[in-house]
XYZ file of C-alpha atoms in Angstrom:
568
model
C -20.037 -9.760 14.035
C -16.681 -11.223 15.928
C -14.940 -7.956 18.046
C -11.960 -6.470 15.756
C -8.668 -6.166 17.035
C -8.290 -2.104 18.148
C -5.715 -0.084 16.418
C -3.595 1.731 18.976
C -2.439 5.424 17.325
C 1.139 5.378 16.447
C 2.032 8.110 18.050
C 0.893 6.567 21.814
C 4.037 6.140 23.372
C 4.861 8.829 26.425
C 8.028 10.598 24.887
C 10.093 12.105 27.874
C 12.346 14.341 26.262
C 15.447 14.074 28.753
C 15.140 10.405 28.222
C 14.260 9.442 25.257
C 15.348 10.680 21.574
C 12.896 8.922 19.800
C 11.250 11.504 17.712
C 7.326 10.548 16.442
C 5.745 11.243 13.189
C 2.518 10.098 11.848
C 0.165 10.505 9.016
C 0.869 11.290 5.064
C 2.767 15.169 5.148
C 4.040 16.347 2.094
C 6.707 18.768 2.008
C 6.977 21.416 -0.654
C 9.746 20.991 -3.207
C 12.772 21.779 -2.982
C 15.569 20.291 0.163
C 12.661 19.376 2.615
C 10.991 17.210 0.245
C 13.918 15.910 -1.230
C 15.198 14.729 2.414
C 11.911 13.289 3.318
C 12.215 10.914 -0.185
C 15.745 9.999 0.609
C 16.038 10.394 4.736
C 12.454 10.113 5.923
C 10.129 12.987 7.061
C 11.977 13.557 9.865
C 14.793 14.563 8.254
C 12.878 17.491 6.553
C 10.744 18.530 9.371
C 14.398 19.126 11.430
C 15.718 20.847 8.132
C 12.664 22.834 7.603
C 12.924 24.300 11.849
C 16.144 25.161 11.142
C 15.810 27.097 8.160
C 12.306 29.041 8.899
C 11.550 28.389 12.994
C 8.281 26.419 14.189
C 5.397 28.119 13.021
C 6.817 29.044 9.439
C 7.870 24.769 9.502
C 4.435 23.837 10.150
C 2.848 26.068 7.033
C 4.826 24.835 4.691
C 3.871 21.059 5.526
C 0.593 20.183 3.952
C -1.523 16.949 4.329
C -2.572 14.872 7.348
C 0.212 15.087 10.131
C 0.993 14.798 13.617
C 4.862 15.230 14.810
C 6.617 15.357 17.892
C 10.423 15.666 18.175
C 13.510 16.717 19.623
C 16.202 19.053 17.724
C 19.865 18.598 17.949
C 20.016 22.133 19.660
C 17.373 20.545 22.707
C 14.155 21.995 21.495
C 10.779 19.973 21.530
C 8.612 20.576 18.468
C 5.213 19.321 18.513
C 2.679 20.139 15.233
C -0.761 18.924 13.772
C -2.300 19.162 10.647
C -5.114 22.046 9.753
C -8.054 19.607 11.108
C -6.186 18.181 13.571
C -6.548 14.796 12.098
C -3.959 12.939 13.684
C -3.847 14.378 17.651
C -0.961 15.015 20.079
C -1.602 15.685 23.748
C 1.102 17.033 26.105
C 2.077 17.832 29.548
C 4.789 19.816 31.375
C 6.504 18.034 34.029
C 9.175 21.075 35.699
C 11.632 21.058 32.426
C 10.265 17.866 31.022
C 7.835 17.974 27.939
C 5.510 14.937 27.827
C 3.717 14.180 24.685
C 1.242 11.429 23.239
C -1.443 10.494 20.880
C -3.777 9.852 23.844
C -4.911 12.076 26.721
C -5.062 9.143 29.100
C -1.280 8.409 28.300
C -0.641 11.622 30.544
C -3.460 11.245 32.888
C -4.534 9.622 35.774
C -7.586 9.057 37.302
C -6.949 11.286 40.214
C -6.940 14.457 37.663
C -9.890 14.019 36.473
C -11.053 17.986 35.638
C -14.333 19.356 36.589
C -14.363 22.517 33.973
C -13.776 19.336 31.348
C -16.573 17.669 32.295
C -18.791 20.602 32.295
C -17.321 21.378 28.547
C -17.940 17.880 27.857
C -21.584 18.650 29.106
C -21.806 21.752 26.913
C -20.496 20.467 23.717
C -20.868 16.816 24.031
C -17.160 16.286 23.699
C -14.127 18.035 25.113
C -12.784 20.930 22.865
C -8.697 21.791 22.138
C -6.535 22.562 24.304
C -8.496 21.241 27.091
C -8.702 17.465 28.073
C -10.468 15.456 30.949
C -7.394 15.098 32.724
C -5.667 18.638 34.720
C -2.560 19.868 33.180
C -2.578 17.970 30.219
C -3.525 19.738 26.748
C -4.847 18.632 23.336
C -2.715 20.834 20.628
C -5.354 22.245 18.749
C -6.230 21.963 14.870
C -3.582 24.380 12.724
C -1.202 24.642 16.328
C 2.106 24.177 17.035
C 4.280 23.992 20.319
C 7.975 24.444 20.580
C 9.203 23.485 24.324
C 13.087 25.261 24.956
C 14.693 26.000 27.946
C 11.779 25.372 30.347
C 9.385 27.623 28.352
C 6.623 26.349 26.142
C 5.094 28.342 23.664
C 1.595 27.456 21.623
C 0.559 29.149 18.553
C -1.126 28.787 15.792
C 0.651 28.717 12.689
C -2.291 28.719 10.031
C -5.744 30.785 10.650
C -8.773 30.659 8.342
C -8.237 32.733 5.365
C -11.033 33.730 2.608
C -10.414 35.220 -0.637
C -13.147 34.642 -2.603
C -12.656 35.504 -6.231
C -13.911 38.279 -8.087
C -15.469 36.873 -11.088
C -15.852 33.463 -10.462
C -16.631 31.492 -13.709
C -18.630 27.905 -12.761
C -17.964 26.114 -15.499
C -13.957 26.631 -14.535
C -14.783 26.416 -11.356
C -16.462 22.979 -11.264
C -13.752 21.423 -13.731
C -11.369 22.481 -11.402
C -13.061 21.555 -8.338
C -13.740 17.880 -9.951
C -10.215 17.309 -10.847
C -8.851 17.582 -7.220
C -11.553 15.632 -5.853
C -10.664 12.865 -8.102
C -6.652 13.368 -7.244
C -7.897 13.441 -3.856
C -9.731 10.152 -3.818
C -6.852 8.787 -5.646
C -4.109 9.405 -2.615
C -6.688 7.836 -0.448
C -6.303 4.669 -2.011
C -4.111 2.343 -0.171
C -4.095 -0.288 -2.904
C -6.117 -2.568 -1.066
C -9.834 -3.332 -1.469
C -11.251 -0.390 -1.784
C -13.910 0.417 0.814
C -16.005 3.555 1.492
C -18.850 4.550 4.533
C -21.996 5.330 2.067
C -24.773 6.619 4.470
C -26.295 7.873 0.979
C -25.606 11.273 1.947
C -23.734 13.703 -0.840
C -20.731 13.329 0.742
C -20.662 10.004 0.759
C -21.864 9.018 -1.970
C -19.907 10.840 -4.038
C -16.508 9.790 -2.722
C -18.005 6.349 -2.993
C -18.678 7.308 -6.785
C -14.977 8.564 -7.551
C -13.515 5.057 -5.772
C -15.832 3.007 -7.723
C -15.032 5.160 -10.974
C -11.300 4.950 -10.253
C -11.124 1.144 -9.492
C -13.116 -0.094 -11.961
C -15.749 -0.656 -10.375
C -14.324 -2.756 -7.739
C -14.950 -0.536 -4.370
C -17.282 -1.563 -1.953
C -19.374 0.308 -0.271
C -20.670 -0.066 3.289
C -23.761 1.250 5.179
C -25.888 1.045 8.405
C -29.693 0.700 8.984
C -31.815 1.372 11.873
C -35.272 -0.252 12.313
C -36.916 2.932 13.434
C -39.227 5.488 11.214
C -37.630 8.671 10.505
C -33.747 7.249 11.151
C -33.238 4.750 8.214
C -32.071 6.013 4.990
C -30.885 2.742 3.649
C -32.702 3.265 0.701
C -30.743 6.152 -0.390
C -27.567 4.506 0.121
C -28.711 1.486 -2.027
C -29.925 4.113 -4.340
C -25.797 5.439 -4.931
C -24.329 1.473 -4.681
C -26.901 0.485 -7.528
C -26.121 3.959 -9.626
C -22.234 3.574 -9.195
C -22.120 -0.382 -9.267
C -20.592 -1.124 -5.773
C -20.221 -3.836 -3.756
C -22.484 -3.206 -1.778
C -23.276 -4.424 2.369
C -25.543 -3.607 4.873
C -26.177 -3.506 8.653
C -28.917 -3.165 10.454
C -28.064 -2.005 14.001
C -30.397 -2.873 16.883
C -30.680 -1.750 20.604
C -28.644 -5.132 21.734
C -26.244 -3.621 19.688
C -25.813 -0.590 21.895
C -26.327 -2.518 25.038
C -23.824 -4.639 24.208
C -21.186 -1.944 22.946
C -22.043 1.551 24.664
C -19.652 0.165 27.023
C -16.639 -0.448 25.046
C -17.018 2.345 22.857
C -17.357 4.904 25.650
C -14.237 3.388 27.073
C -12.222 3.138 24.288
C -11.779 6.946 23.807
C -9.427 9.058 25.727
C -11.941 11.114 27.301
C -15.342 11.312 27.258
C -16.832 11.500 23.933
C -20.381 12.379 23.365
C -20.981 11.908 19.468
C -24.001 9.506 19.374
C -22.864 8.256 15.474
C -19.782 6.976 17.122
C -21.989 3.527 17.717
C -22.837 3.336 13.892
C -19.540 3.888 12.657
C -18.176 1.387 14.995
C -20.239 -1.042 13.451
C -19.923 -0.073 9.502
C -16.393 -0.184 10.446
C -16.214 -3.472 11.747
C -18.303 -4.942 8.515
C -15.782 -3.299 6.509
C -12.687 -4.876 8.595
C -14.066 -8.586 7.964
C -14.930 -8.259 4.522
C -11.077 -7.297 4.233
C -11.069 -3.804 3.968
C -7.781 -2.673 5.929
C -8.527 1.530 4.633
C -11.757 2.879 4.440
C -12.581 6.281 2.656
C -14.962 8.849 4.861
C -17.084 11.494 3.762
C -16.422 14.190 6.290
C -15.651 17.424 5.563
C -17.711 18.751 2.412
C -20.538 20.146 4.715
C -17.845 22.077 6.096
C -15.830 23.471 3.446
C -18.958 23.826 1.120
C -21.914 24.674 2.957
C -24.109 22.167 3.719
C -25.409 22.486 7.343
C -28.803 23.862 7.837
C -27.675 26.504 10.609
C -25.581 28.263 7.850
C -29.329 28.722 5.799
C -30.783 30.101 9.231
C -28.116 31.600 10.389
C -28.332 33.872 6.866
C -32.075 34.424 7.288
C -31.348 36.064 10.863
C -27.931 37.813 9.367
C -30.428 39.937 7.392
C -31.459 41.482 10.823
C -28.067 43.329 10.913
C -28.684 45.299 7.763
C -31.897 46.644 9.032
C -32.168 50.337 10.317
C -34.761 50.288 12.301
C -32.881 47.662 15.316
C -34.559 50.162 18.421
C -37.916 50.092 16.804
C -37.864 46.065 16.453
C -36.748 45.264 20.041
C -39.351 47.820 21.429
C -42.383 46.289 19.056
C -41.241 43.081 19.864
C -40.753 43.381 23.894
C -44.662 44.622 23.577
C -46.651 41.794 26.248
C -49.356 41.538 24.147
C -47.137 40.883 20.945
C -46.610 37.510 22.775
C -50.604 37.004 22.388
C -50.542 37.369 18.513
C -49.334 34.484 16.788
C -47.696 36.125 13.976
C -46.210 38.896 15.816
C -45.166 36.252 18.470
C -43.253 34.746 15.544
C -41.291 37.991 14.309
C -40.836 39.031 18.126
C -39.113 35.519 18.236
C -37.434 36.438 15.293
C -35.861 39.917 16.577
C -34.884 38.034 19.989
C -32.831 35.485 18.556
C -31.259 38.264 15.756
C -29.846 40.533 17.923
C -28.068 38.182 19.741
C -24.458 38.602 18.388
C -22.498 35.799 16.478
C -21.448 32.986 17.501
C -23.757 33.016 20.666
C -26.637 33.355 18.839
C -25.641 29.412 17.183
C -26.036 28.147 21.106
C -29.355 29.793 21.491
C -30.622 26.278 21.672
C -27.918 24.680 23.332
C -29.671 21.300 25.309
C -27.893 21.873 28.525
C -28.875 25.713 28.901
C -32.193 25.041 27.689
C -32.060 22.434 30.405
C -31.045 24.738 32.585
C -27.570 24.377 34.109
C -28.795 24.667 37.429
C -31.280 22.109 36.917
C -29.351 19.405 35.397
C -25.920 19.790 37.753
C -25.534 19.847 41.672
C -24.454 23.178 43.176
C -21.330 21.599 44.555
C -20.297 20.386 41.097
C -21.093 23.822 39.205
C -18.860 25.829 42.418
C -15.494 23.628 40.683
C -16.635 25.462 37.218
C -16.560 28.452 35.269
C -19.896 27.626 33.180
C -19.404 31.263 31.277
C -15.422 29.375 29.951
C -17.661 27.592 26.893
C -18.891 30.505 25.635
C -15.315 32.420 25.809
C -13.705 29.500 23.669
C -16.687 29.771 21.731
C -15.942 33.603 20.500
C -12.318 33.531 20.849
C -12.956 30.782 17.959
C -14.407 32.734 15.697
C -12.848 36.103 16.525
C -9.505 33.913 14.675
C -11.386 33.658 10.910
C -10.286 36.153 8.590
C -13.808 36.303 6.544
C -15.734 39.294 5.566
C -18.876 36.997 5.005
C -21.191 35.564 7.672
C -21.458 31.950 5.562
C -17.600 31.533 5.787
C -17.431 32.786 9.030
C -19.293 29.687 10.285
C -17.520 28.006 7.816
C -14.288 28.232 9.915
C -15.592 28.098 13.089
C -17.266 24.558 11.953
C -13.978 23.299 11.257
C -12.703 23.641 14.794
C -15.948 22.348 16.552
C -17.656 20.160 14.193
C -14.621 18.335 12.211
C -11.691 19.065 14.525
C -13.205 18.554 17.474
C -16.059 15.857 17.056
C -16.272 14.173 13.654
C -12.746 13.965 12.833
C -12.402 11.949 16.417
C -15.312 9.978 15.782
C -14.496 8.074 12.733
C -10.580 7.682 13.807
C -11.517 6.495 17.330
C -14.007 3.801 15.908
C -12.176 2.602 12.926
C -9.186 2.249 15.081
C -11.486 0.294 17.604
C -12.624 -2.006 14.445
C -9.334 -2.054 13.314
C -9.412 -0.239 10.277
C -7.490 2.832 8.550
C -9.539 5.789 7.503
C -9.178 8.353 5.019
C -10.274 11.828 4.588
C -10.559 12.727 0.691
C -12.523 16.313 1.685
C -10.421 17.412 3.601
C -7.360 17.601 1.304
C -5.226 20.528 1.291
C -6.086 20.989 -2.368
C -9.877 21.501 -1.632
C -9.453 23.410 1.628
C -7.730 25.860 -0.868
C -10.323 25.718 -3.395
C -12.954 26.326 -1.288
C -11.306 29.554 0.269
C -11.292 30.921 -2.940
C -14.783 30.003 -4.054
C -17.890 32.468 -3.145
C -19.987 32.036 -0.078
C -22.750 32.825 -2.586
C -21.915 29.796 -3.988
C -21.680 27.724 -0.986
C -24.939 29.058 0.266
C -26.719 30.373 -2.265
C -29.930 32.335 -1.140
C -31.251 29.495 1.003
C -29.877 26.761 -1.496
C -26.954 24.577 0.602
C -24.107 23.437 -1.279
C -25.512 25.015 -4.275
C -22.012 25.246 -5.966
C -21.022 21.238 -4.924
C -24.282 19.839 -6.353
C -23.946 21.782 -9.738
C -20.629 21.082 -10.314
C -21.386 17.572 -9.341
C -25.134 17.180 -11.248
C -25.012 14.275 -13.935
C -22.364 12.242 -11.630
C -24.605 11.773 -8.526
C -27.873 10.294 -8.929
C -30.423 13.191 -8.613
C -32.102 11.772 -5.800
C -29.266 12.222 -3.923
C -28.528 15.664 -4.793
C -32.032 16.275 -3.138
C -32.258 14.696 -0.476
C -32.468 15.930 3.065
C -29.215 15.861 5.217
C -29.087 13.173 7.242
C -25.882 10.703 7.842
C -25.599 8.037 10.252
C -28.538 9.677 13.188
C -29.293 6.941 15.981
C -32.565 6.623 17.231
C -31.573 5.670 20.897
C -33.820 8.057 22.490
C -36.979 6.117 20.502
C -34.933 3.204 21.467
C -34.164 3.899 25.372
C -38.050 4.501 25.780
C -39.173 1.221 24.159
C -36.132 -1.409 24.961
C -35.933 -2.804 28.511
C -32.257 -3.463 28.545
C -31.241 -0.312 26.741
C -33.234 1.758 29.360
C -31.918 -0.276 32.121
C -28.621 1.080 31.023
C -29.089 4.424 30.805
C -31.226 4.535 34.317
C -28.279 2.834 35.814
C -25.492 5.162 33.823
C -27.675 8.370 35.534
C -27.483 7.031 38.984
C -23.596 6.891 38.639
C -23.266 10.532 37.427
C -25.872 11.456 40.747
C -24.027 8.990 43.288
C -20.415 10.702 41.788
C -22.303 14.154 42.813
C -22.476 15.889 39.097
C -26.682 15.691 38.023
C -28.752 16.003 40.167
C -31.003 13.337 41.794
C -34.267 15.159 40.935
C -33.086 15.914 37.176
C -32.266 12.076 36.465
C -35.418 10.602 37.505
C -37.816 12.837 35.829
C -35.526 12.696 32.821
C -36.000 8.844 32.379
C -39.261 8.768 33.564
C -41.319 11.885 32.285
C -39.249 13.760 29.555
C -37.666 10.969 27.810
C -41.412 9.883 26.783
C -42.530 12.673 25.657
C -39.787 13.905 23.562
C -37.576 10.791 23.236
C -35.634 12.800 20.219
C -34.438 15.221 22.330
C -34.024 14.054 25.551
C -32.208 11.222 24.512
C -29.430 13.324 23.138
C -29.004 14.397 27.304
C -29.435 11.127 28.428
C -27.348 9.596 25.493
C -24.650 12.370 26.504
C -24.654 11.144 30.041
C -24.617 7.595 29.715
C -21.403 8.040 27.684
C -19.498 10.071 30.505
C -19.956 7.392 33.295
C -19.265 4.731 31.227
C -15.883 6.284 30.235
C -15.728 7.302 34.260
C -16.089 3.645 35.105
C -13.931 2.072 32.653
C -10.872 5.739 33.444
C -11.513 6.810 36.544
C -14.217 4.714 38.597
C -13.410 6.139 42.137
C -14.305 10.003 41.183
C -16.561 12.020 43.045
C -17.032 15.817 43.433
């Protein structure tokens, strides 16, 4: 494969609002009828966004704008305005300068290498990427998914001007339902479209595969379909994805990645980003996108979002079976059966002590119970002078301010909405923008359009998550279009095997050993943790242990290509 030519972010240019009046939109918004819309036909969007502050203020602007946007702009009366869609698709990042408000696509646009945040590299540690508002660099903020600033007079103020809402409906009917929920899935592949070739990720996967059915349905037949392999037992699922191309007629093209691959590109990846990014599918989407790009694709149509808004992640199944915990009476008499030493010596007791340990831990801590760098141990893994720069109780605090914000009566759509901050908004979302950008590709979101964020608020969490039963609701509704082998499969996407990988390849090992001993000599891990890491743990357990060492690597190659001179 030749190197694609990288798509900067349109909105990337440092906007200093005592300087400069240009005012920056991106993405697809569509206004409601009425004057807005009409003024963003005949004027432009920006038009309508200034028509819209004036009539009904920031936040009340922002909720009535639906769709995929990011703007930034400067009112007549002097008043910055900065907004972002509900997933944060498109991202702004700002800084305050004294009475100047800076603003860009890209954290790095405001940063400089000198600024370089401990607290964000420990978040970075924590979640494997950097959550809203916080950024690598000090002082300068990501505006986080459903947000909006307005900067006047000095004074900037950051909101959010949509929350999470459920109202499930009282006596829901599926067979409305799932006509319903079909038709806006096909509208919503539709305005995906660009009128190109039309080109979808198909990792073979329900997501996937079914917005690579609806293309393929609403072309004609003529979308292709593109998909990544790994030579490594327990990672490839090419079979399932040639399973959907074959049942929905695609074009359909393959890759097998190898470790060469990643020795080659773990470098320019991890740079490419504005901050350290830890998402370990990042390398295979770089490289489906890139396929894509030469065959001529200039759009490509991604999957994310139906795990999300339909229930589809295993934790929301497990999650349940420990939610039953808080309906039981008899809590004291658990916790004292269970603290019992010789309970630990029985193996079934063992197992329901287990049980009543990780149940009364209260949402959403009791998600991060296994949490790689606690389990790790914090002091284990990071030098003592790096952890005195941090607060490492701030994660958790973000964490349960999060999901304090979701208006849900319902444990399953509580994680729901908490999942669409950390999993889309956070990682996914600027995964497959950052590396389709790299490749030099467009990207489109078809499950995560207004339409079927709505619809899903209003649809049960019984039938997201029915009993045990993910996405019972989406499969039904969907049963007879995707190929039944797909409706049963096990989750799995686009999973790299690099810690199989990093134990067995010479040069891909090399690179991580050598990425550790940057992080020690820059005083963050610490010297003892990094050998017996590489040496000891990764062979043991190279599943697990290469997610650390994979989340490592990627922070000092971004520190070498950003910031190459810090040190704690």
């Amino acid at each position: 494969m030749s190197p694609a030519r990288p798509l900067r972010p349109r909105l990337c240019d440092i906007n200093m609002i005592d300087l400069s009046n240009k005012n920056l939109s991106t993405g697809s918004p569509r206004f409601e009828e009425g004057r807005p819309a009409e003024l963003a036909r005949a004027q432009g969007s920006e038009a309508a966004w200034l028509q819209l502050l004036r009539q009904h203020g920031p936040a009340e602007a922002a909720r009535q704008v639906k769709g995929r946007f990011a703007v930034g702009l400067t009112t007549p009366e002097g008043e910055v305005f900065l907004a972002v869609d509900r997933f944060a698709v498109e991202p702004i990042c700002y800084r305050v300068d004294g009475d100047v408000l800076r603003f860009a696509a890209r954290a790095d646009d405001l940063g400089r290498p000198e600024d370089i945040d401990p607290q964000a590299i420990f978040d970075y540690l924590y979640f494997h990427v950097i959550p809203a508002p916080r950024t690598i660099f000090k002082n300068v903020f990501r505006l986080p998914a459903g947000h909006y600033a307005s900067f006047r007079d000095g004074q900037l103020t950051v909101a959010p001007y949509w929350v999470p809402s459920f109202a499930p409906v009282a006596h829901a009917s599926f067979e409305h339902l799932s006509e319903e929920f079909r038709g806006i899935l096909r509208d919503a592949v539709t305005d995906q479209l660009d009128g190109g070739k039309a080109g979808c990720f198909l990792s073979g996967g329900t997501d996937s595969s079914t917005i690579s059915g609806m293309a393929a349905q609403l072309t004609g037949g003529k979308a292709a379909t593109y998909s990544i392999g790994f030579e490594a037992e327990g990672y490839d699922e090419m079979e399932f994805a040639r399973i959907a191309a074959r049942h929905f007629k695609t074009e359909h093209h393959e890759y097998y990645v190898t470790p060469a691959d990643l020795v080659r590109s773990v470098p320019e990846v991890a740079g490419w980003y504005d901050q350290p990014f830890g998402n370990s599918s990042a390398l295979p989407a770089y490289y489906c996108a890139r396929m894509a790009r030469e065959d001529g694709v200039t759009r490509i149509l991604a999957g994310d979002g139906g795990d999300e808004l339909f229930g589809g992640n295993t934790r929301y199944a497990k999650q349940k079976v420990f939610g039953v915990y808080d309906d039981l009476p008899a809590h004291g008499l658990l916790e004292g059966f269970a603290d019992q030493g010789w309970a630990q010596r029985v193996p079934l007791v063992r197992k329901l002590a287990s049980y009543v340990n990780q149940a009364k831990v209260p949402m959403p801590d009791r998600m991060h119970t296994y949490n790689q760098l606690e389990r790790l141990g914090v002091g284990e893994v990071l030098s003592a002078r790096f952890l005195e720069s941090v607060d490492a109780l701030e994660p958790r605090r973000h964490q349960r301010e999060t999901w304090r914000l979701a208006k849900s009566g319902d444990l399953v759509d509580s994680m729901l909405a908490y999942d669409w901050r950390y999993t889309l908004a956070d990682c996914d979302l600027p995964k497959v923008c950052g590396t389709t950008r790299l490749a030099g590709l467009g990207v489109g979101f078809p499950m995560l359009d207004d339409r079927l964020l709505e619809f899903s608020t209003r649809l049960p969490a019984s039938y997201k998550v029915r009993g045990l039963r993910l996405r019972w609701f989406f499969k039904e509704a969907l049963r007879g279009f995707l190929p039944d082998e797909i409706i049963t499969k096990k989750k799995q996407g686009f999973g790299l095997p690099f810690g199989v990988w990093a134990h067995r390849d010479a040069a891909l090992k090399q690179l991580a050993a050598d990425s550790l001993d940057g992080l020690v000599a820059r005083g963050i891990v610490r010297a003892e943790f990094s050998r017996s890491l590489i040496t000891e743990w990764l062979p043991k357990h190279p599943g697990f242990y290469g997610e650390m060492i994979w989340i490592l690597m990627m922070l000092e190659q971004w520190l070498r290509r950003h910031a190459p001179q810090y040190r704690v």
